[in-house]
């Protein structure tokens, strides 16, 4: 409908092309997909007048895309460090067992401290 569009816009992209790239797993990262969205919104702003609804919508959608990217990055950072979490659980379990006391206040682990360092069976350690 607008033949001059391709004279003004050197790298055209639209939602259909972005959707095709998404379905065919062509995006290697979130950054790649967001850059296509930003390109599409930049193209809309470049081609349309600043007071047009399309221009205003493109700016708003670009802001939403960038905010969503930041939010997704924050969520990625919220992934726990599994090794540290397991180590923390094991340490907590060890401390709980080591310090567990009976009703008289004696630590169960104290009785283990009284064991000989080596058991001798048939004269062997």
PDB file of C-alpha atoms in Angstrom:
ATOM      1  CA  UNK A   1       0.000   0.000   0.000  1.00  0.00           C
ATOM      2  CA  UNK A   2       2.920   2.356   0.658  1.00  0.00           C
ATOM      3  CA  UNK A   3       5.605   1.893  -2.007  1.00  0.00           C
ATOM      4  CA  UNK A   4       7.851   4.574  -0.465  1.00  0.00           C
ATOM      5  CA  UNK A   5       8.044   2.521   2.740  1.00  0.00           C
ATOM      6  CA  UNK A   6      10.919   0.446   1.367  1.00  0.00           C
ATOM      7  CA  UNK A   7      12.763   3.567   0.286  1.00  0.00           C
ATOM      8  CA  UNK A   8      12.634   4.964   3.834  1.00  0.00           C
ATOM      9  CA  UNK A   9      12.979   1.680   5.748  1.00  0.00           C
ATOM     10  CA  UNK A  10      16.132  -0.221   4.806  1.00  0.00           C
ATOM     11  CA  UNK A  11      15.638  -3.175   7.182  1.00  0.00           C
ATOM     12  CA  UNK A  12      11.920  -3.942   7.246  1.00  0.00           C
ATOM     13  CA  UNK A  13      10.525  -6.453   9.744  1.00  0.00           C
ATOM     14  CA  UNK A  14       7.029  -7.210  10.988  1.00  0.00           C
ATOM     15  CA  UNK A  15       5.255  -9.345  13.569  1.00  0.00           C
ATOM     16  CA  UNK A  16       4.657 -12.120  11.063  1.00  0.00           C
ATOM     17  CA  UNK A  17       8.380 -12.461  10.347  1.00  0.00           C
ATOM     18  CA  UNK A  18       9.204 -12.313  14.064  1.00  0.00           C
ATOM     19  CA  UNK A  19       6.607 -15.038  14.703  1.00  0.00           C
ATOM     20  CA  UNK A  20       8.077 -17.230  11.952  1.00  0.00           C
ATOM     21  CA  UNK A  21      11.576 -16.816  13.366  1.00  0.00           C
ATOM     22  CA  UNK A  22      10.288 -17.696  16.815  1.00  0.00           C
ATOM     23  CA  UNK A  23       8.469 -20.835  15.595  1.00  0.00           C
ATOM     24  CA  UNK A  24      11.497 -22.022  13.636  1.00  0.00           C
ATOM     25  CA  UNK A  25      13.863 -21.450  16.607  1.00  0.00           C
ATOM     26  CA  UNK A  26      15.976 -18.905  14.755  1.00  0.00           C
ATOM     27  CA  UNK A  27      16.469 -16.745  17.838  1.00  0.00           C
ATOM     28  CA  UNK A  28      19.563 -17.753  19.763  1.00  0.00           C
ATOM     29  CA  UNK A  29      18.872 -15.402  22.641  1.00  0.00           C
ATOM     30  CA  UNK A  30      16.362 -13.055  24.183  1.00  0.00           C
ATOM     31  CA  UNK A  31      18.547 -10.186  22.975  1.00  0.00           C
ATOM     32  CA  UNK A  32      18.132 -11.279  19.352  1.00  0.00           C
ATOM     33  CA  UNK A  33      14.351 -11.326  19.572  1.00  0.00           C
ATOM     34  CA  UNK A  34      14.135  -8.029  21.433  1.00  0.00           C
ATOM     35  CA  UNK A  35      16.399  -6.397  18.836  1.00  0.00           C
ATOM     36  CA  UNK A  36      13.917  -7.429  16.124  1.00  0.00           C
ATOM     37  CA  UNK A  37      11.057  -5.918  18.121  1.00  0.00           C
ATOM     38  CA  UNK A  38      13.038  -2.716  18.643  1.00  0.00           C
ATOM     39  CA  UNK A  39      13.858  -2.601  14.932  1.00  0.00           C
ATOM     40  CA  UNK A  40      10.163  -2.958  14.092  1.00  0.00           C
ATOM     41  CA  UNK A  41       9.201  -0.157  16.492  1.00  0.00           C
ATOM     42  CA  UNK A  42      12.049   2.056  15.260  1.00  0.00           C
ATOM     43  CA  UNK A  43      10.867   1.509  11.694  1.00  0.00           C
ATOM     44  CA  UNK A  44       7.325   2.496  12.685  1.00  0.00           C
ATOM     45  CA  UNK A  45       8.614   5.687  14.302  1.00  0.00           C
ATOM     46  CA  UNK A  46      10.881   6.479  11.368  1.00  0.00           C
ATOM     47  CA  UNK A  47       8.121   6.066   8.770  1.00  0.00           C
ATOM     48  CA  UNK A  48       5.180   7.620  10.642  1.00  0.00           C
ATOM     49  CA  UNK A  49       4.652  11.176  11.846  1.00  0.00           C
ATOM     50  CA  UNK A  50       5.370  11.867  15.541  1.00  0.00           C
ATOM     51  CA  UNK A  51       1.784  12.923  16.205  1.00  0.00           C
ATOM     52  CA  UNK A  52       0.278   9.771  14.635  1.00  0.00           C
ATOM     53  CA  UNK A  53      -1.253   7.003  16.729  1.00  0.00           C
ATOM     54  CA  UNK A  54       1.063   4.422  15.148  1.00  0.00           C
ATOM     55  CA  UNK A  55       4.126   6.419  16.232  1.00  0.00           C
ATOM     56  CA  UNK A  56       2.801   6.767  19.800  1.00  0.00           C
ATOM     57  CA  UNK A  57       1.854   3.077  19.974  1.00  0.00           C
ATOM     58  CA  UNK A  58       5.273   2.045  18.674  1.00  0.00           C
ATOM     59  CA  UNK A  59       6.994   4.057  21.412  1.00  0.00           C
ATOM     60  CA  UNK A  60       4.760   2.541  24.078  1.00  0.00           C
ATOM     61  CA  UNK A  61       5.274  -1.002  22.773  1.00  0.00           C
ATOM     62  CA  UNK A  62       9.028  -0.463  22.575  1.00  0.00           C
ATOM     63  CA  UNK A  63       9.024   0.618  26.226  1.00  0.00           C
ATOM     64  CA  UNK A  64       6.984  -2.486  27.159  1.00  0.00           C
ATOM     65  CA  UNK A  65       9.365  -4.753  25.208  1.00  0.00           C
ATOM     66  CA  UNK A  66      12.433  -3.312  26.925  1.00  0.00           C
ATOM     67  CA  UNK A  67      10.817  -3.461  30.378  1.00  0.00           C
ATOM     68  CA  UNK A  68       9.775  -7.065  29.763  1.00  0.00           C
ATOM     69  CA  UNK A  69      13.323  -7.939  28.716  1.00  0.00           C
ATOM     70  CA  UNK A  70      14.672  -6.428  31.941  1.00  0.00           C
ATOM     71  CA  UNK A  71      12.090  -8.304  33.983  1.00  0.00           C
ATOM     72  CA  UNK A  72      12.974 -11.584  32.271  1.00  0.00           C
ATOM     73  CA  UNK A  73      16.663 -10.938  32.933  1.00  0.00           C
ATOM     74  CA  UNK A  74      15.896 -10.343  36.621  1.00  0.00           C
ATOM     75  CA  UNK A  75      13.932 -13.597  36.706  1.00  0.00           C
ATOM     76  CA  UNK A  76      16.920 -15.400  35.164  1.00  0.00           C
ATOM     77  CA  UNK A  77      19.117 -14.048  37.918  1.00  0.00           C
ATOM     78  CA  UNK A  78      16.636 -15.383  40.468  1.00  0.00           C
ATOM     79  CA  UNK A  79      17.541 -18.958  39.486  1.00  0.00           C
ATOM     80  CA  UNK A  80      19.153 -20.390  42.583  1.00  0.00           C
ATOM     81  CA  UNK A  81      22.718 -21.594  42.713  1.00  0.00           C
ATOM     82  CA  UNK A  82      21.934 -25.290  43.128  1.00  0.00           C
ATOM     83  CA  UNK A  83      25.385 -26.223  44.404  1.00  0.00           C
ATOM     84  CA  UNK A  84      25.252 -23.549  47.084  1.00  0.00           C
ATOM     85  CA  UNK A  85      21.674 -24.505  48.026  1.00  0.00           C
ATOM     86  CA  UNK A  86      22.598 -28.194  48.398  1.00  0.00           C
ATOM     87  CA  UNK A  87      25.680 -27.279  50.431  1.00  0.00           C
ATOM     88  CA  UNK A  88      23.559 -25.072  52.673  1.00  0.00           C
ATOM     89  CA  UNK A  89      21.004 -27.867  53.175  1.00  0.00           C
ATOM     90  CA  UNK A  90      23.707 -30.410  53.989  1.00  0.00           C
ATOM     91  CA  UNK A  91      25.381 -28.031  56.432  1.00  0.00           C
ATOM     92  CA  UNK A  92      22.059 -27.305  58.101  1.00  0.00           C
ATOM     93  CA  UNK A  93      21.277 -31.017  58.345  1.00  0.00           C
ATOM     94  CA  UNK A  94      24.712 -31.726  59.804  1.00  0.00           C
ATOM     95  CA  UNK A  95      24.402 -28.957  62.400  1.00  0.00           C
ATOM     96  CA  UNK A  96      20.886 -30.069  63.369  1.00  0.00           C
ATOM     97  CA  UNK A  97      21.976 -33.661  63.847  1.00  0.00           C
ATOM     98  CA  UNK A  98      25.224 -32.752  65.567  1.00  0.00           C
ATOM     99  CA  UNK A  99      23.491 -30.418  68.053  1.00  0.00           C
ATOM    100  CA  UNK A 100      20.324 -32.470  68.642  1.00  0.00           C
ATOM    101  CA  UNK A 101      19.715 -32.998  72.335  1.00  0.00           C
ATOM    102  CA  UNK A 102      17.676 -35.481  74.284  1.00  0.00           C
ATOM    103  CA  UNK A 103      15.225 -34.450  77.005  1.00  0.00           C
ATOM    104  CA  UNK A 104      18.072 -34.232  79.547  1.00  0.00           C
ATOM    105  CA  UNK A 105      20.047 -31.815  77.385  1.00  0.00           C
ATOM    106  CA  UNK A 106      22.670 -34.275  76.252  1.00  0.00           C
ATOM    107  CA  UNK A 107      23.785 -34.056  72.633  1.00  0.00           C
ATOM    108  CA  UNK A 108      23.476 -37.382  70.880  1.00  0.00           C
ATOM    109  CA  UNK A 109      26.736 -36.667  69.092  1.00  0.00           C
ATOM    110  CA  UNK A 110      28.565 -36.545  72.455  1.00  0.00           C
ATOM    111  CA  UNK A 111      28.235 -40.312  72.753  1.00  0.00           C
ATOM    112  CA  UNK A 112      29.941 -40.689  69.406  1.00  0.00           C
ATOM    113  CA  UNK A 113      32.901 -38.674  70.664  1.00  0.00           C
ATOM    114  CA  UNK A 114      33.428 -41.331  73.321  1.00  0.00           C
ATOM    115  CA  UNK A 115      33.970 -44.042  70.694  1.00  0.00           C
ATOM    116  CA  UNK A 116      37.524 -45.217  70.183  1.00  0.00           C
ATOM    117  CA  UNK A 117      39.226 -43.786  67.150  1.00  0.00           C
ATOM    118  CA  UNK A 118      39.673 -47.292  65.715  1.00  0.00           C
ATOM    119  CA  UNK A 119      37.846 -50.488  66.403  1.00  0.00           C
ATOM    120  CA  UNK A 120      40.055 -53.520  66.825  1.00  0.00           C
ATOM    121  CA  UNK A 121      38.727 -56.823  65.602  1.00  0.00           C
ATOM    122  CA  UNK A 122      40.917 -59.854  65.767  1.00  0.00           C
ATOM    123  CA  UNK A 123      43.903 -57.662  66.528  1.00  0.00           C
ATOM    124  CA  UNK A 124      43.417 -55.517  63.438  1.00  0.00           C
ATOM    125  CA  UNK A 125      42.249 -51.940  63.274  1.00  0.00           C
TER     126      UNK A 125
END
